[in-house]
Short mmCIF file of N, CA and C in Angstrom, two decimals:
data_model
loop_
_atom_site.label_atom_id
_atom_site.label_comp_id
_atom_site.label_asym_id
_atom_site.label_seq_id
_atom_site.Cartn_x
_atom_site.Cartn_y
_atom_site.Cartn_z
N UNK A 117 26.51 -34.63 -9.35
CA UNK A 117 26.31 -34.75 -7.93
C UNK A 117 25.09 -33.91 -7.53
N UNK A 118 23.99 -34.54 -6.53
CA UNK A 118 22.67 -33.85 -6.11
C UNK A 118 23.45 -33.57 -4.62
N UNK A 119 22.38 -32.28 -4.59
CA UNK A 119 22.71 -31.51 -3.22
C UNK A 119 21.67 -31.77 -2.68
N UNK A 120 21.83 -32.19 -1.18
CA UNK A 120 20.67 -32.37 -0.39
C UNK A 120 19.64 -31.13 -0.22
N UNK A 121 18.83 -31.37 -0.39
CA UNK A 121 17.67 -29.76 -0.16
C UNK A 121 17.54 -29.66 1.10
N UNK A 122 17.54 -30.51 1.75
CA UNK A 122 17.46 -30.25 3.74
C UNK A 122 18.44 -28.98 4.05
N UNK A 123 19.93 -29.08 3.35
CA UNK A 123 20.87 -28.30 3.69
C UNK A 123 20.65 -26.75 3.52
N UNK A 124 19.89 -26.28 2.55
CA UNK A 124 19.63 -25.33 2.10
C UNK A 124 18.11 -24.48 3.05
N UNK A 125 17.38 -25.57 3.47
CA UNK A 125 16.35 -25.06 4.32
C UNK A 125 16.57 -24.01 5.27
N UNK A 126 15.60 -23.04 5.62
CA UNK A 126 15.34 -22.28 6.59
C UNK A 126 14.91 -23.10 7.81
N UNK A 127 15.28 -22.40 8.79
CA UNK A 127 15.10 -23.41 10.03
C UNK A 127 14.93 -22.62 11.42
N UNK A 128 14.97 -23.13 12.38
CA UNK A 128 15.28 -22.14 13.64
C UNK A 128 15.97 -22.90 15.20
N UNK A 129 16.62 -22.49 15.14
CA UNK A 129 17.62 -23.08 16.43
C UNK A 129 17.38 -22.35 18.11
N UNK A 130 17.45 -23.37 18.53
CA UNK A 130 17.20 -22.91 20.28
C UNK A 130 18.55 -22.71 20.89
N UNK A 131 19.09 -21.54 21.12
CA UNK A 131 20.30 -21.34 22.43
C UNK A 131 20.03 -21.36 23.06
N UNK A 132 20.89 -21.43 24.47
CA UNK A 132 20.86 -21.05 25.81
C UNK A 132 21.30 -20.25 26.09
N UNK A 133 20.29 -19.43 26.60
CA UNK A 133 20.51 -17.75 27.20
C UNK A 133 21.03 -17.99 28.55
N UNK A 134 20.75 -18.53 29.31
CA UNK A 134 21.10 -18.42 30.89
C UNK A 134 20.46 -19.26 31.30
N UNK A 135 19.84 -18.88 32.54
CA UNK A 135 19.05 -19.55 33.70
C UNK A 135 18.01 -18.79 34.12
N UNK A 136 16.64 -18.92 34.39
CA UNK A 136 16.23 -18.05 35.36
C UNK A 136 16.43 -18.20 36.77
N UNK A 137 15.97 -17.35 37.75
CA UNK A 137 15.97 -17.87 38.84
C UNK A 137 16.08 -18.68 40.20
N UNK A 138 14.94 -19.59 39.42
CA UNK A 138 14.47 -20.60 39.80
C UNK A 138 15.53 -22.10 39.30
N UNK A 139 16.42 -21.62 38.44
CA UNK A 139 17.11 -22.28 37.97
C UNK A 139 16.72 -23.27 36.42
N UNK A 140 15.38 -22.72 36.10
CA UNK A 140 15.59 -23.44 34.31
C UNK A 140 15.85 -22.39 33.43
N UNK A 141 15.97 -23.51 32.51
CA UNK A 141 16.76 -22.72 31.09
C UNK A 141 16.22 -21.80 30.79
N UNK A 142 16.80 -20.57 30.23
CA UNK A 142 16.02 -19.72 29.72
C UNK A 142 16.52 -19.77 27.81
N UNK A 143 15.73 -19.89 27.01
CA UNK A 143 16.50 -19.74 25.42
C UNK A 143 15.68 -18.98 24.45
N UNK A 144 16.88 -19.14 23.41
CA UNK A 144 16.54 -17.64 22.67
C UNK A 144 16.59 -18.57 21.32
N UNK A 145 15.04 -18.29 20.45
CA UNK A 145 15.26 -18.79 19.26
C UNK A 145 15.64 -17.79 18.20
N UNK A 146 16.09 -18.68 17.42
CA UNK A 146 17.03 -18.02 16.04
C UNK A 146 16.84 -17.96 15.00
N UNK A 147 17.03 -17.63 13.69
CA UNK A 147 16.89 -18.10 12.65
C UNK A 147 18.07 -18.60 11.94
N UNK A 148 17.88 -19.56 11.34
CA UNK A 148 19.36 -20.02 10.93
C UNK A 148 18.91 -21.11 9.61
N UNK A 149 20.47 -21.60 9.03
CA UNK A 149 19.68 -22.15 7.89
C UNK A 149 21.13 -23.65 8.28
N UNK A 150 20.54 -24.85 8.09
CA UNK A 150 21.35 -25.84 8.05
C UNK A 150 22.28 -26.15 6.82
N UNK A 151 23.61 -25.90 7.52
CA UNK A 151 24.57 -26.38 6.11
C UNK A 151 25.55 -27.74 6.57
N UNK A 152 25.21 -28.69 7.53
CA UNK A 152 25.08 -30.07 7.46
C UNK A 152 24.84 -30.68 8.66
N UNK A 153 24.73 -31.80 8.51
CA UNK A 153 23.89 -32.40 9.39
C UNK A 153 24.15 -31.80 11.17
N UNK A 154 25.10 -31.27 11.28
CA UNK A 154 25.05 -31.00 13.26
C UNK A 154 25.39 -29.28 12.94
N UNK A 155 25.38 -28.73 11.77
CA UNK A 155 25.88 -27.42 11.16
C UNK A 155 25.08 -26.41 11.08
N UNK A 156 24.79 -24.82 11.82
CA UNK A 156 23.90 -24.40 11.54
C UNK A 156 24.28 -22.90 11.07
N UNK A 157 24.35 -22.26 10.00
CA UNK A 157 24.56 -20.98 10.13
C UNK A 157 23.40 -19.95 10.80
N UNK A 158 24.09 -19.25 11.71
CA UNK A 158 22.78 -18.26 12.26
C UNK A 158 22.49 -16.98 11.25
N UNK A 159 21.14 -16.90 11.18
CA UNK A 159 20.66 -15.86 10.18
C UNK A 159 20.18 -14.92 10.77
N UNK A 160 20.70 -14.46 12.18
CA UNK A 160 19.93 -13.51 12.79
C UNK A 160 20.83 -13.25 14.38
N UNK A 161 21.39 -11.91 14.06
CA UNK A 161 22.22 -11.71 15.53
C UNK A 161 21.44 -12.06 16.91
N UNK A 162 21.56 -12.33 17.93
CA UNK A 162 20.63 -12.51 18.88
C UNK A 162 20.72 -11.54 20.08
N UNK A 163 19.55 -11.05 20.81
CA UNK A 163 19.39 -10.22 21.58
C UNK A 163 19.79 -10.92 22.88
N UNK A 164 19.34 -12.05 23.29
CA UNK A 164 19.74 -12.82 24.60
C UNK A 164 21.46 -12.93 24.89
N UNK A 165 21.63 -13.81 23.85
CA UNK A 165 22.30 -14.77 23.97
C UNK A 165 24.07 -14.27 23.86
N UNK A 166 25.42 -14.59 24.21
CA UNK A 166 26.25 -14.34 24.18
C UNK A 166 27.13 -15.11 23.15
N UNK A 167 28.05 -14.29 22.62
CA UNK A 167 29.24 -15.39 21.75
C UNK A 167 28.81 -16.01 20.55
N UNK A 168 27.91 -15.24 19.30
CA UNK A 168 27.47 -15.39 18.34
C UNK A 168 27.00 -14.13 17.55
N UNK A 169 27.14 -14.13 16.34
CA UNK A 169 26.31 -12.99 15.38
C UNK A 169 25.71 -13.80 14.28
N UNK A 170 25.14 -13.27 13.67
CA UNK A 170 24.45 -13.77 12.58
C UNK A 170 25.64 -14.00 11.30
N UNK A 171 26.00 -15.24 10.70
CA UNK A 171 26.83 -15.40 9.75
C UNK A 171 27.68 -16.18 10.73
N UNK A 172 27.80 -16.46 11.73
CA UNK A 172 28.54 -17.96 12.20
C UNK A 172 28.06 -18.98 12.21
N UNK A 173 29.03 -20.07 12.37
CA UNK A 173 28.60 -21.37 11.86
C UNK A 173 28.39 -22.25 13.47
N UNK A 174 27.24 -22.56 13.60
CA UNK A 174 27.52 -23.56 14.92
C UNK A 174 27.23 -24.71 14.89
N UNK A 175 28.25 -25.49 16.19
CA UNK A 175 27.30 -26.49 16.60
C UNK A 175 26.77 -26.43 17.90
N UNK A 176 25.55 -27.32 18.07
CA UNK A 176 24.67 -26.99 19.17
C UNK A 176 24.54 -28.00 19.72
N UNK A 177 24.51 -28.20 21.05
CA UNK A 177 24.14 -29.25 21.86
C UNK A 177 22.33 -29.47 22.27
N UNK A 178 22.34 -30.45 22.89
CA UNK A 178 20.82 -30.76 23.08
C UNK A 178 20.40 -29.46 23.78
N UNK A 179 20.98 -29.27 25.17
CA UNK A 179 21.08 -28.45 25.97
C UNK A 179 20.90 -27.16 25.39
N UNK A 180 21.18 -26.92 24.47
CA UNK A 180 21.45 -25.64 23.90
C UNK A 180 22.76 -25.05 23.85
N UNK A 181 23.80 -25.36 24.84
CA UNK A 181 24.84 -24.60 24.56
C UNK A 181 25.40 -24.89 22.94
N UNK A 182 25.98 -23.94 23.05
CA UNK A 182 26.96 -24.46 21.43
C UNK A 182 28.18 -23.87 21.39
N UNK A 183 28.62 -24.41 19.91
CA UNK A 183 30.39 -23.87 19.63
C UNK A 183 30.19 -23.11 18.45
N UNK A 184 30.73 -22.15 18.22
CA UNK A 184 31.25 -21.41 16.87
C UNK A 184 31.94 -21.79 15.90
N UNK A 185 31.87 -22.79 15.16
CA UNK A 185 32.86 -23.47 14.33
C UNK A 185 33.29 -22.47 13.39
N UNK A 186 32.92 -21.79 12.86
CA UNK A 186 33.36 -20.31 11.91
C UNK A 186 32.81 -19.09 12.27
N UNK A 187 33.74 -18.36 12.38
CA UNK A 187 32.95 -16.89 12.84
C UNK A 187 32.54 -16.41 11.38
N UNK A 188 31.38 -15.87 11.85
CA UNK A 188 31.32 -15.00 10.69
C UNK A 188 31.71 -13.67 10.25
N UNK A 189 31.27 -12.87 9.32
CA UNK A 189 31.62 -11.35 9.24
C UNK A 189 31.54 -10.48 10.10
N UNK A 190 30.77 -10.66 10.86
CA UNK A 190 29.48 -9.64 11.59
C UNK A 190 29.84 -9.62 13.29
N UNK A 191 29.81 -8.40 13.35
CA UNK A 191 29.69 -8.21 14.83
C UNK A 191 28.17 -8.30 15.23
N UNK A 192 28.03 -8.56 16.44
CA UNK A 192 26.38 -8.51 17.41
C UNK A 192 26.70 -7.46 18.15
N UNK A 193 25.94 -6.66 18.34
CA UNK A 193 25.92 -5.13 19.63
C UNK A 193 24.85 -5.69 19.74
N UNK A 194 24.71 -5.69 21.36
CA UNK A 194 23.44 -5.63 22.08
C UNK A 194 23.03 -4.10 22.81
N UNK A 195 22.32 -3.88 23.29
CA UNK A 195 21.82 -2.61 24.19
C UNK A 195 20.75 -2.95 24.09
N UNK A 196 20.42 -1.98 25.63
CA UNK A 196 18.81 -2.21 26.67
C UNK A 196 19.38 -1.29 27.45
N UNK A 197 18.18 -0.42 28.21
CA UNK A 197 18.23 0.46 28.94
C UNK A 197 17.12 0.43 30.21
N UNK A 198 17.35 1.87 31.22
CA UNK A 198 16.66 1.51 32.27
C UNK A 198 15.22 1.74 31.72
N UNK A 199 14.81 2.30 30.40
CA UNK A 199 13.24 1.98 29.92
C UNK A 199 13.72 1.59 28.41
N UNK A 200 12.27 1.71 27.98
CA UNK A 200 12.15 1.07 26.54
C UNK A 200 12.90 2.20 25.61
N UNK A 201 13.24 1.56 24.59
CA UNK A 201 13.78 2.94 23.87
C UNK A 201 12.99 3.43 22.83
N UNK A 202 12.59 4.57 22.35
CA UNK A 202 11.75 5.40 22.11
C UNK A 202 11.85 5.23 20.16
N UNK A 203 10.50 5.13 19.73
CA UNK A 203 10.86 4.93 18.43
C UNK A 203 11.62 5.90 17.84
N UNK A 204 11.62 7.10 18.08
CA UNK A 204 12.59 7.90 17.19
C UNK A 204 14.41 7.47 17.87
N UNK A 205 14.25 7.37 18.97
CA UNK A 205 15.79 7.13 19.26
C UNK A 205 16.34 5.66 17.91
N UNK A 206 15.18 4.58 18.38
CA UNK A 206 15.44 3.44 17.55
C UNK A 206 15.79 3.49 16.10
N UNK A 207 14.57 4.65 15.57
CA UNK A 207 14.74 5.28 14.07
C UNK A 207 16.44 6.00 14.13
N UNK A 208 16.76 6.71 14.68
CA UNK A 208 17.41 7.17 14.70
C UNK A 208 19.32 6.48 14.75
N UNK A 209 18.98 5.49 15.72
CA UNK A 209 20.10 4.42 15.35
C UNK A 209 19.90 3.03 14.53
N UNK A 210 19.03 3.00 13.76
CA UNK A 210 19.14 2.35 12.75
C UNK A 210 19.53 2.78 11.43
N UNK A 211 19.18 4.69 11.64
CA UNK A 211 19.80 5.29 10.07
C UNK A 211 21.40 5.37 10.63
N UNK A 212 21.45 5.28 11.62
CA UNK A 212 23.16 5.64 11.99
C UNK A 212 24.11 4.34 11.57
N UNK A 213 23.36 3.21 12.18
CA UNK A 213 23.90 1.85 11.55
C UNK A 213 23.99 1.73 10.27
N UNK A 214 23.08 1.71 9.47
CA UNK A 214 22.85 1.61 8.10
C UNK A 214 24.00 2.13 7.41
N UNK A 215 24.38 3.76 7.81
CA UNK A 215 25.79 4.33 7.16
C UNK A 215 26.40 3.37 7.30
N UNK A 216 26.53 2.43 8.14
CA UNK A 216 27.75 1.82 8.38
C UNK A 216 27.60 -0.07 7.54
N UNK A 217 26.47 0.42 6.30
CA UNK A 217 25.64 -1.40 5.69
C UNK A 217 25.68 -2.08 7.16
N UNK A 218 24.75 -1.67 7.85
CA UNK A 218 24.04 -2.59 8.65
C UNK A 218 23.00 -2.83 9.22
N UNK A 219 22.16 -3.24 10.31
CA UNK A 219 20.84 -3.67 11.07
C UNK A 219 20.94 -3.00 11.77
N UNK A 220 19.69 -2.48 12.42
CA UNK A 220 19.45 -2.42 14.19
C UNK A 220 17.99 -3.25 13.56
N UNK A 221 17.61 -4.26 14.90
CA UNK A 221 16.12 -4.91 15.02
C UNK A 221 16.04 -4.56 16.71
N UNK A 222 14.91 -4.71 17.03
CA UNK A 222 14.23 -4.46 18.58
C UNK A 222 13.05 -5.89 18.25
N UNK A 223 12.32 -5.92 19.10
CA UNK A 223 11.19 -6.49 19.28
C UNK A 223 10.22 -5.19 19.34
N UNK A 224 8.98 -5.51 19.17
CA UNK A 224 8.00 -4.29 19.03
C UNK A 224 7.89 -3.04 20.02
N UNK A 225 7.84 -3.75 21.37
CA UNK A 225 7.92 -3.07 22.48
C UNK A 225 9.38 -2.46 22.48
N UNK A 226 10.13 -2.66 21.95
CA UNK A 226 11.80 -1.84 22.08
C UNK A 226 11.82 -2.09 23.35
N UNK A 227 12.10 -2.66 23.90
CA UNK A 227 12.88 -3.46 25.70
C UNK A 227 14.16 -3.53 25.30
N UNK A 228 15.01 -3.86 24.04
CA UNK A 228 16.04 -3.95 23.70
C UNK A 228 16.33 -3.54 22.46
N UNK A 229 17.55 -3.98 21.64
CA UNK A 229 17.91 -3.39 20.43
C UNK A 229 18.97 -4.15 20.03
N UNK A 230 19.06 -5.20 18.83
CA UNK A 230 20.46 -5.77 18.16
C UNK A 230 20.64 -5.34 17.20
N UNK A 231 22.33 -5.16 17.18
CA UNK A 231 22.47 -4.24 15.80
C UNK A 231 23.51 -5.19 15.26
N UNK A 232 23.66 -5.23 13.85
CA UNK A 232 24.21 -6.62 13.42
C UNK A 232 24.90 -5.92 12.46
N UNK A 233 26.30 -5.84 12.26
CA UNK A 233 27.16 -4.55 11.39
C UNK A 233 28.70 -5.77 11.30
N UNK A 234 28.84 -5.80 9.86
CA UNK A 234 30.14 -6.06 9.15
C UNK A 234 31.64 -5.58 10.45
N UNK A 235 32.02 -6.25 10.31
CA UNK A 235 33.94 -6.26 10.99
C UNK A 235 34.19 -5.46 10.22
N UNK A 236 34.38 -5.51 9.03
CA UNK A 236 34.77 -4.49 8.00
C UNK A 236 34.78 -2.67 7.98
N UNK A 237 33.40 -2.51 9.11
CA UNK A 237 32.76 -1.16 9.26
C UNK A 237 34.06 -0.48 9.97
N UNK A 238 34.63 -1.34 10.84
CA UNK A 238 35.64 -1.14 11.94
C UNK A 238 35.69 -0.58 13.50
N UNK A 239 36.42 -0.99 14.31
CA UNK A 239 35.67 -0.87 15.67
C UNK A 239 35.57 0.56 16.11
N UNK A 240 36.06 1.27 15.10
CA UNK A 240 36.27 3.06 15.62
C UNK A 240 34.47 3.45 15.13
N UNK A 241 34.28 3.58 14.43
CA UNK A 241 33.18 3.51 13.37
C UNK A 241 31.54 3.26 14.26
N UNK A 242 32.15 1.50 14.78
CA UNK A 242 30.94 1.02 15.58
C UNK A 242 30.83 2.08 17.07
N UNK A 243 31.84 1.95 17.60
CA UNK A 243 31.76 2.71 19.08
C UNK A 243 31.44 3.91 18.75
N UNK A 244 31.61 4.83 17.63
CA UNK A 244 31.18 6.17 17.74
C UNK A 244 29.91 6.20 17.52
N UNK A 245 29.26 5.41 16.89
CA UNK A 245 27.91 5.69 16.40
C UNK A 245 27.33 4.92 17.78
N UNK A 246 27.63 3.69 18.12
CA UNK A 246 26.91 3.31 19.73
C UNK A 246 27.02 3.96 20.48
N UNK A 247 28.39 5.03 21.00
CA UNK A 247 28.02 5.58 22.12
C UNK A 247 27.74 6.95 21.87
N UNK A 248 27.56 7.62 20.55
CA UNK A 248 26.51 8.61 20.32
C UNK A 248 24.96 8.34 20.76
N UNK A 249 24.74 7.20 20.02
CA UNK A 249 23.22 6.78 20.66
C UNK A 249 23.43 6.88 21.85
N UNK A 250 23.86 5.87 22.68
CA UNK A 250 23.38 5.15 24.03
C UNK A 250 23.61 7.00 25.20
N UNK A 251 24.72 7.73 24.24
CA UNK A 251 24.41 9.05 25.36
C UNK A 251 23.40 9.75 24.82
N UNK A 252 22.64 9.77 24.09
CA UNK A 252 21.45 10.50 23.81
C UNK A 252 19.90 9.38 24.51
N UNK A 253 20.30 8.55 25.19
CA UNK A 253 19.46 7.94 25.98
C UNK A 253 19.41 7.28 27.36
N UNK A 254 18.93 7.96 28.03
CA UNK A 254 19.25 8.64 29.38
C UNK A 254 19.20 6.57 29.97
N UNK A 255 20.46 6.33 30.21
CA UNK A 255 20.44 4.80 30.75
C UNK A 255 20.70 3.77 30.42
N UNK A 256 20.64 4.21 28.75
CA UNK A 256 21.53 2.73 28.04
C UNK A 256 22.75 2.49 27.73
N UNK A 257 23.21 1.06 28.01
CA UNK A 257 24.30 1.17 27.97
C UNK A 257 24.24 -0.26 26.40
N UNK A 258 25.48 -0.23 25.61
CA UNK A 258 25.56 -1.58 24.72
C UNK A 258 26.89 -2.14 24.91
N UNK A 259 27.19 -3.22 24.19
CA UNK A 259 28.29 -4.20 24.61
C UNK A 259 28.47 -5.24 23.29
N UNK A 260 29.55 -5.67 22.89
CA UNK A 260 29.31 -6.77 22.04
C UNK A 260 29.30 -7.77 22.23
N UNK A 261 28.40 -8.50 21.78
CA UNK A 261 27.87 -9.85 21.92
C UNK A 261 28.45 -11.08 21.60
N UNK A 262 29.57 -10.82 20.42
CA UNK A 262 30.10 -11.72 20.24
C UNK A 262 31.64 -11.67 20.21
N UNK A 263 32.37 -13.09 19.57
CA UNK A 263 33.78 -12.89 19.52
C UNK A 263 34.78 -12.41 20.48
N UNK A 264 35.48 -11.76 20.50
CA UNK A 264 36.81 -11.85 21.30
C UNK A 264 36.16 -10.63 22.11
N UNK A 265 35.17 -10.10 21.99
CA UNK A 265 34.69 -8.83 22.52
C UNK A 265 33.30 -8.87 23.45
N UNK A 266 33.05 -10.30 23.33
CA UNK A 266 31.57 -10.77 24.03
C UNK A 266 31.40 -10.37 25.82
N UNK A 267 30.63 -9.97 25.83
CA UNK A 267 30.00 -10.02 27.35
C UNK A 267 30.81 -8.24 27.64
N UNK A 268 32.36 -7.75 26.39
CA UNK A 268 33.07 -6.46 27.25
C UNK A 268 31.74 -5.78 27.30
N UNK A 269 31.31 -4.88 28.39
CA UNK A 269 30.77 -4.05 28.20
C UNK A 269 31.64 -2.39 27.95
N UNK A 270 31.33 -1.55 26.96
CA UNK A 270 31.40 -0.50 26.52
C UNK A 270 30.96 0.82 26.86
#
């Protein structure tokens, strides 16, 4: 039996973040890799977007919304603050994550911060090391992004 090579490709998927304003879409691209034809695993927690981490399986509508057909391992933490966060703070909670085998990514400017950490780490584990950071930075607050815990803020 041959395996399709499409399935295995790197790829990138459009969510829907919200709305702006004015009322159009606002979306957040992804990285993800197709494992069948309407199937996408995400390869990358997302900073926008709600009710996903990197290692779930979706499907996606035209629109962008989508469904979670398998959760994956991984929790999504988001955080953003009332300024940018400072490369040593960022350095600083990414070696904190890491204890825990995991990510923090920002975008260059640090406007935000996703940290992408195993279920496994456990939720005592995650909250101590997030809200060590977020009180050593005068304004940020984080929240998880996905699963049964999406949108709580913390």
């Amino acid at each position: 039996m041959m395996s399709d090579p499409q399935l295995s490709t790197g790829t990138h998927i459009r969510l829907l973040a919200g709305h702006a304003a004015a009322g159009q879409p606002v979306f957040e691209v992804l990285p993800a890799r197709l494992v069948q034809s309407d199937l996408f695993e995400l390869m990358g927690s997302p900073g926008m977007v709600l009710g996903c981490a990197a290692g779930d399986v979706l499907r996606i509508a035209d629109d962008g919304q989508f469904e979670v057909v398998e959760q994956g391992a991984n929790w999504c933490i988001q955080a953003a603050g009332l300024a940018h966060v400072s490369p040593e703070s960022f350095a600083a909670l990414r070696d904190a994550v890491g204890e825990l085998a995991g990510m923090a990514e920002a975008p260059a400017d640090l406007r935000f911060v996703v940290v992408t950490v195993g279920r496994a780490a456990g939720l005592p584990a995650i909250e101590r090391v997030m809200d060590t950071w977020a009180a050593g930075n005068n304004g940020a607050e984080w929240w998880f992004g996905n699963g049964d815990r999406a949108a709580s803020s913390v």
